[in-house]
Tab-separated table of C-alpha atoms in Angstrom:
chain	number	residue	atom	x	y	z
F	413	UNK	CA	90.295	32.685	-59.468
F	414	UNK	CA	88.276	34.979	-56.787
F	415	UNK	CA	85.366	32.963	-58.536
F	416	UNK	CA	86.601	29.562	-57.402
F	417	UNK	CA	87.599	31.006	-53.722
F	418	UNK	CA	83.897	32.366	-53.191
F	419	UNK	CA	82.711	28.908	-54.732
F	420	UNK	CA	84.723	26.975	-52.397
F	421	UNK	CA	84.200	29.777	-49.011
F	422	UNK	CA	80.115	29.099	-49.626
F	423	UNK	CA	81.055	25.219	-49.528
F	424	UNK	CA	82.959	25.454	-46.271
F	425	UNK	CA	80.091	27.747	-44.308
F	426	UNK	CA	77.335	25.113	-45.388
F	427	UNK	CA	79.539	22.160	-43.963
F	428	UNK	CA	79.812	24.651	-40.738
F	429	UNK	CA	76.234	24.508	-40.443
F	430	UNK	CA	75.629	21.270	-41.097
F	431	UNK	CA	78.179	20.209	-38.394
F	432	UNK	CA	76.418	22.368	-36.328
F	433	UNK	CA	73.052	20.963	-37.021
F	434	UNK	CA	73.959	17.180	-36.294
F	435	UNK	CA	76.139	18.370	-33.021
F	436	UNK	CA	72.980	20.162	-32.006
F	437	UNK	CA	70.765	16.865	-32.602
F	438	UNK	CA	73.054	14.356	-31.106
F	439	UNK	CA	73.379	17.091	-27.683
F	440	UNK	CA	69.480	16.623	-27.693
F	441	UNK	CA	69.470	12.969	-27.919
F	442	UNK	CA	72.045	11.962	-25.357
F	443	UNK	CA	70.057	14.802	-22.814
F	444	UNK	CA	66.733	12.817	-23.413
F	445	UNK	CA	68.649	9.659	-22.777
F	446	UNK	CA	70.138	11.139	-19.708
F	447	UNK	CA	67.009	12.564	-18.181
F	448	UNK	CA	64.954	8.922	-18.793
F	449	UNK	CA	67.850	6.844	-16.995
F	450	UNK	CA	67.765	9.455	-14.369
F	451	UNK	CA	63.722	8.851	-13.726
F	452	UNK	CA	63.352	5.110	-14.909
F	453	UNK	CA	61.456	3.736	-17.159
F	454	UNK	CA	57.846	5.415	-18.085
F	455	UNK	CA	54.964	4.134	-16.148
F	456	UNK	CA	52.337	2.625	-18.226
F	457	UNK	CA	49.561	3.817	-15.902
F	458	UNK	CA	50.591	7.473	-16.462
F	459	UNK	CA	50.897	6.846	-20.513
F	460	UNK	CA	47.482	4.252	-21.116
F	461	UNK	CA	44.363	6.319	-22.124
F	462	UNK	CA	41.851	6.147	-19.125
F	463	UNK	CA	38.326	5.408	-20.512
F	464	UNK	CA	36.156	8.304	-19.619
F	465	UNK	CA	34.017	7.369	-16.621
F	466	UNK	CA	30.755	9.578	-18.280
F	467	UNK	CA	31.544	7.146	-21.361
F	468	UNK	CA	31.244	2.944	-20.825
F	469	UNK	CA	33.210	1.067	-22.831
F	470	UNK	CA	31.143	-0.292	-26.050
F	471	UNK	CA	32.208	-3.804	-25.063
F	472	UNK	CA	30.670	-3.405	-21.862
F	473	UNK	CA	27.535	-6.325	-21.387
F	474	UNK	CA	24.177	-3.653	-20.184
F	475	UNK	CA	22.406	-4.238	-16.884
F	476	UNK	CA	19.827	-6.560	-16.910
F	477	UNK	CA	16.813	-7.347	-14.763
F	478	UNK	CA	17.406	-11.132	-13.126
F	479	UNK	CA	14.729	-13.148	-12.045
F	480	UNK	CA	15.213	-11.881	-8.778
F	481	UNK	CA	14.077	-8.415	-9.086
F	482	UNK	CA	10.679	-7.378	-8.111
F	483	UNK	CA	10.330	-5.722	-11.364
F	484	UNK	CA	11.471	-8.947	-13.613
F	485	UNK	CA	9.226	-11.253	-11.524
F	486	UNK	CA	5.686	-9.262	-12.056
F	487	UNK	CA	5.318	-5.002	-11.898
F	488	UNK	CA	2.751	-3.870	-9.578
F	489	UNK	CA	0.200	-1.644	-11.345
F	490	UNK	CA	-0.228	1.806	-9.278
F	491	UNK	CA	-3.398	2.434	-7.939
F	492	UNK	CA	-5.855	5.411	-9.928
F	493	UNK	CA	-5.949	8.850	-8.172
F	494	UNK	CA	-8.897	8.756	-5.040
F	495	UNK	CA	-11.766	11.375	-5.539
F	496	UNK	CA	-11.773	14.173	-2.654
F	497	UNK	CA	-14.623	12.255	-0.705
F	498	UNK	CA	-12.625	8.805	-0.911
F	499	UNK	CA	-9.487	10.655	0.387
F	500	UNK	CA	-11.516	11.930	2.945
F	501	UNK	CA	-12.536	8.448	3.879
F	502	UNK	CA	-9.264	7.303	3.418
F	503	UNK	CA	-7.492	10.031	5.558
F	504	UNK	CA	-10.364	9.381	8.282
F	505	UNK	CA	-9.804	5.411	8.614
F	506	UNK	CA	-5.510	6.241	8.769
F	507	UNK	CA	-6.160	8.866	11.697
F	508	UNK	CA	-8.600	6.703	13.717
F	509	UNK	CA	-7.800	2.754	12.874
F	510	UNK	CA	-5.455	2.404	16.502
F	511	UNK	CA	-6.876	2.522	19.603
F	512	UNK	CA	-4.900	4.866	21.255
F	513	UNK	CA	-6.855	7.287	18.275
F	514	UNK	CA	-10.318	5.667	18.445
F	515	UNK	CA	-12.849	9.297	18.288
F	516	UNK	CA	-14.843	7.780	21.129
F	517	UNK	CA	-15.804	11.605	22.029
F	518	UNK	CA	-18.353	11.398	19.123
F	519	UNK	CA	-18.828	7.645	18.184
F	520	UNK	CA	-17.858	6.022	21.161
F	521	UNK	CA	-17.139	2.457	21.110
F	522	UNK	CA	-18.413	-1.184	21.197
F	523	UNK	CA	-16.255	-3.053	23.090
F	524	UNK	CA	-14.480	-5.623	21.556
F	525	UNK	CA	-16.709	-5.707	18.172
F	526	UNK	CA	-16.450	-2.212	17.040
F	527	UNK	CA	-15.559	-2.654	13.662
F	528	UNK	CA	-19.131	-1.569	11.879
F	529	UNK	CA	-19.203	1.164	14.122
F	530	UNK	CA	-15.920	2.283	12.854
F	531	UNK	CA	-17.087	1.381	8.976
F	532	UNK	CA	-19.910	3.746	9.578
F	533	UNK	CA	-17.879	6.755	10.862
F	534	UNK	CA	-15.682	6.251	7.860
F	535	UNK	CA	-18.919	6.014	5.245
F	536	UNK	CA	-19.678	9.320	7.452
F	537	UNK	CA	-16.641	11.457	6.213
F	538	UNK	CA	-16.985	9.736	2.577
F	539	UNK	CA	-20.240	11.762	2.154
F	540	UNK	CA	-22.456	9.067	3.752
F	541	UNK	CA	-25.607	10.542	4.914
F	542	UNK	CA	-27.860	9.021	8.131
F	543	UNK	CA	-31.544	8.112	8.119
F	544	UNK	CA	-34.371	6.483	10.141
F	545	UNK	CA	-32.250	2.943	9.853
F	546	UNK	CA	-28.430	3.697	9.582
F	547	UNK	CA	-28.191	6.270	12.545
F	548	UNK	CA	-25.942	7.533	15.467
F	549	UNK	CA	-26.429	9.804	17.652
F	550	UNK	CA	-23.035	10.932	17.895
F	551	UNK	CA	-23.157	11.257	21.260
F	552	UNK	CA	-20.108	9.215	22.461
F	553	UNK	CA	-22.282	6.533	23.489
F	554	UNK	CA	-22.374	3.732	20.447
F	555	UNK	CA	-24.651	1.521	22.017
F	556	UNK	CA	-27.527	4.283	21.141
F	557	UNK	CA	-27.171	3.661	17.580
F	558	UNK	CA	-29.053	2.060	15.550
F	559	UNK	CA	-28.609	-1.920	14.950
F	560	UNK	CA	-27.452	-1.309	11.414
F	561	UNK	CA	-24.859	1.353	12.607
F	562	UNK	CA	-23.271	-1.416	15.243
F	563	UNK	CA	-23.899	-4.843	13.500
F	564	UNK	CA	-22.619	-6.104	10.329
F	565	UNK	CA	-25.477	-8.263	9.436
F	566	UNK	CA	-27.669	-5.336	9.711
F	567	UNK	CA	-25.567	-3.140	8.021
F	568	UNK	CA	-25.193	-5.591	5.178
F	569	UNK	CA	-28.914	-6.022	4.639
F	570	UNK	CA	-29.199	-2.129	4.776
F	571	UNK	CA	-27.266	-1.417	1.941
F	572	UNK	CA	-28.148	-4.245	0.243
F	573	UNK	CA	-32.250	-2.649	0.383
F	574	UNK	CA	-31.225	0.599	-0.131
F	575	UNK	CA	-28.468	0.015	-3.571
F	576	UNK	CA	-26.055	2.425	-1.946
F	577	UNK	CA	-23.924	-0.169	-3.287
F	578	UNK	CA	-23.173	-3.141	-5.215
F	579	UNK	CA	-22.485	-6.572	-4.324
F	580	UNK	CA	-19.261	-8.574	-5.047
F	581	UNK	CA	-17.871	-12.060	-4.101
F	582	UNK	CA	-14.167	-12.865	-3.550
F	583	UNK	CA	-14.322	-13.783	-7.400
F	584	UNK	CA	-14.736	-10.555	-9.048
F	585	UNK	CA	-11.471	-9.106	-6.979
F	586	UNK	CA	-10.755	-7.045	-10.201
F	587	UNK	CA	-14.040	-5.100	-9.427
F	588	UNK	CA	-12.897	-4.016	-5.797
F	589	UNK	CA	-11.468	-0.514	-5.489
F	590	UNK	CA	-10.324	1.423	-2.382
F	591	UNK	CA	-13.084	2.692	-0.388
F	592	UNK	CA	-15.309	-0.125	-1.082
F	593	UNK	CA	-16.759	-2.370	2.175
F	594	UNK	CA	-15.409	-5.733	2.764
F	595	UNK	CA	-17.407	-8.117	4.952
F	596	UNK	CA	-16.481	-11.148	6.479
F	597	UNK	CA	-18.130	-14.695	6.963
F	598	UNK	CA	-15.963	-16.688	9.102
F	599	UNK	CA	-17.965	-19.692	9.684
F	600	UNK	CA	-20.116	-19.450	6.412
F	601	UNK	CA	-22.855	-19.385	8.214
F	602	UNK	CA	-24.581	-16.873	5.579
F	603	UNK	CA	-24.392	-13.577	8.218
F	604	UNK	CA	-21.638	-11.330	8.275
F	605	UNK	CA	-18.963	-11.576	11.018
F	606	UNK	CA	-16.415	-8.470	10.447
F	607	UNK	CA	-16.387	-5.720	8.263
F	608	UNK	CA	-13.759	-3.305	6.925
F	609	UNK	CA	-12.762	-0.412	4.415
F	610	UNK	CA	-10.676	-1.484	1.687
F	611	UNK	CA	-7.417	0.708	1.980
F	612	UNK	CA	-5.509	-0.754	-0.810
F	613	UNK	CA	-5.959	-2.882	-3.709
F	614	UNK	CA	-2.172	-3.903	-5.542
F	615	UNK	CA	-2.171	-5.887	-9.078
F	616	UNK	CA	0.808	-7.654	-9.349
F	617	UNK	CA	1.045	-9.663	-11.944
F	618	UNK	CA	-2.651	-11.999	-12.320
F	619	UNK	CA	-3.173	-11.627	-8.847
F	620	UNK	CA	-4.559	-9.141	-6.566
F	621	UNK	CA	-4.404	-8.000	-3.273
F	622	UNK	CA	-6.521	-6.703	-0.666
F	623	UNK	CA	-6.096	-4.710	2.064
F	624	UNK	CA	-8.810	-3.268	4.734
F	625	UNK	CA	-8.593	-1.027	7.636
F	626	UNK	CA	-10.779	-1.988	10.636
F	627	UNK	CA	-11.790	-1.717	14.682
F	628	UNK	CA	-11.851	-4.706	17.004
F	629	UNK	CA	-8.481	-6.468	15.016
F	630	UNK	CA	-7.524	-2.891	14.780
F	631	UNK	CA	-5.435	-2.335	11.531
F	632	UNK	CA	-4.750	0.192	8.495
F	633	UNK	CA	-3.466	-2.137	5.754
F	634	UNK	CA	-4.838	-5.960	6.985
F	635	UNK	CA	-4.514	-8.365	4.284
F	636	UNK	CA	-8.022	-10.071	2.802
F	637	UNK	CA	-5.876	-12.972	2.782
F	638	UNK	CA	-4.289	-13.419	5.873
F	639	UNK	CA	-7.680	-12.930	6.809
F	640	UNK	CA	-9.632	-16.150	5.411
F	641	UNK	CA	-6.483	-18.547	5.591
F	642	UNK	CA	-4.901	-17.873	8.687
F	643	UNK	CA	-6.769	-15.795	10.948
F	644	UNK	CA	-9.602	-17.733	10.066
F	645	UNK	CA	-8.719	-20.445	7.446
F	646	UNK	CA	-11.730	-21.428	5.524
F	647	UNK	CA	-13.829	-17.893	5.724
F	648	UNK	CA	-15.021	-15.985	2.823
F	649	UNK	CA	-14.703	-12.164	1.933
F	650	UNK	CA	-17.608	-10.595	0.322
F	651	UNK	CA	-17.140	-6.734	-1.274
F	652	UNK	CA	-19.865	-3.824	-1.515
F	653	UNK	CA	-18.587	-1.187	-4.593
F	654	UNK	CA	-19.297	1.958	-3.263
F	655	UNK	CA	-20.027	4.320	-6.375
């Protein structure tokens, strides 16, 4: 008899608790119901997984060059490092090329056709030495130097007899390097009309282009070009590589 009242005591304390349990569970539920009528329904921008910004989606189509970009249409190959006495050249041609910087103090100037004068000067702080033919007093007066100093004709004939450098046509454009001489024959007349020092020489694709610095047009970077088709259409660029 006190067996079956312990038996039947136990029974009643485990339906307690499990009375207890499911009250507890339901008090939960009906809270959580409470508290989401309360704030409205969840908003699917605060619950959707943002895709990390560091991390592109793998569906996402990768940039592509179009046929508009420099770099799709044809690279441009960079020009080889200049030797210190064609940087000096180069540095001496950027710092004198506009007339408001001509060195007339020690070269002077000629006038309106100064442009071998200026060539010469540049040769000068390459390295260039003078002798008996290619000569300048330095004196500020340019009209005491010597003929092939001041003249391109003459100054293409001198280096042409001496070898201080070799000759080039228009054709062989993929021989030309900065610091070489550029001449000019506007009329084709066979003598030599303007010259220059190449200041840049740009590979784009299968073409190249020239540029020269020069007196008398005065300019740092003037296209070869421009030069032969519309300053002078029909003229014809001849090169000396300077070693």
């Amino acid at each position: 008899m006190i067996r079956s009242e312990y038996n039947v005591q136990l029974t009643r304390w485990q339906r307690l608790g499990l009375t207890t349990a499911v009250g507890a569970v339901l008090a939960v539920g009906a809270t959580a119901l409470v508290v989401q009528a309360l704030e409205g329904p969840a908003d699917p921008t605060k619950t959707a997984q943002t895709p990390d910004a560091a991390t592109p989606a793998t569906t996402q189509e990768p940039v592509r060059a179009t046929p508009t970009d420099t770099a799709a249409v044809a690279p441009v190959e960079a020009e080889p490092a200049l030797s210190a006495p064609v940087a000096a050249q180069i540095d001496y041609l950027l710092a004198h090329w506009s007339l408001e910087n001509y060195n007339t103090a020690e070269w002077g100037v000629l006038g309106e056709n100064d442009c071998v004068n200026f060539a010469s000067q540049a040769m000068i702080a390459r390295g260039w030495t003078m002798d008996s033919v290619w000569s300048s007093p330095k004196n500020g007066n340019a009209y005491d130097a010597s003929a092939a100093w001041r003249s391109s004709t003459a100054f293409m004939n001198y280096i042409a007899q001496t070898g201080k450098a070799t000759a080039l046509t228009d054709q062989q454009r993929d021989q030309v390097k900065v610091g070489d001489i550029v001449q000019f024959d506007w009329d084709n007349s066979g003598d030599r009309d303007h010259t220059g020092i190449v200041t840049r020489v740009e590979k784009v694709g299968d073409t190249i282009e020239i540029s020269f610095a020069g007196h008398t047009l005065d300019s740092d970077f003037r296209s070869v070009d421009t030069a032969i088709t519309v300053d002078h259409p029909g003229g014809t660029a001849y090169y000396w590589s300077v070693p």
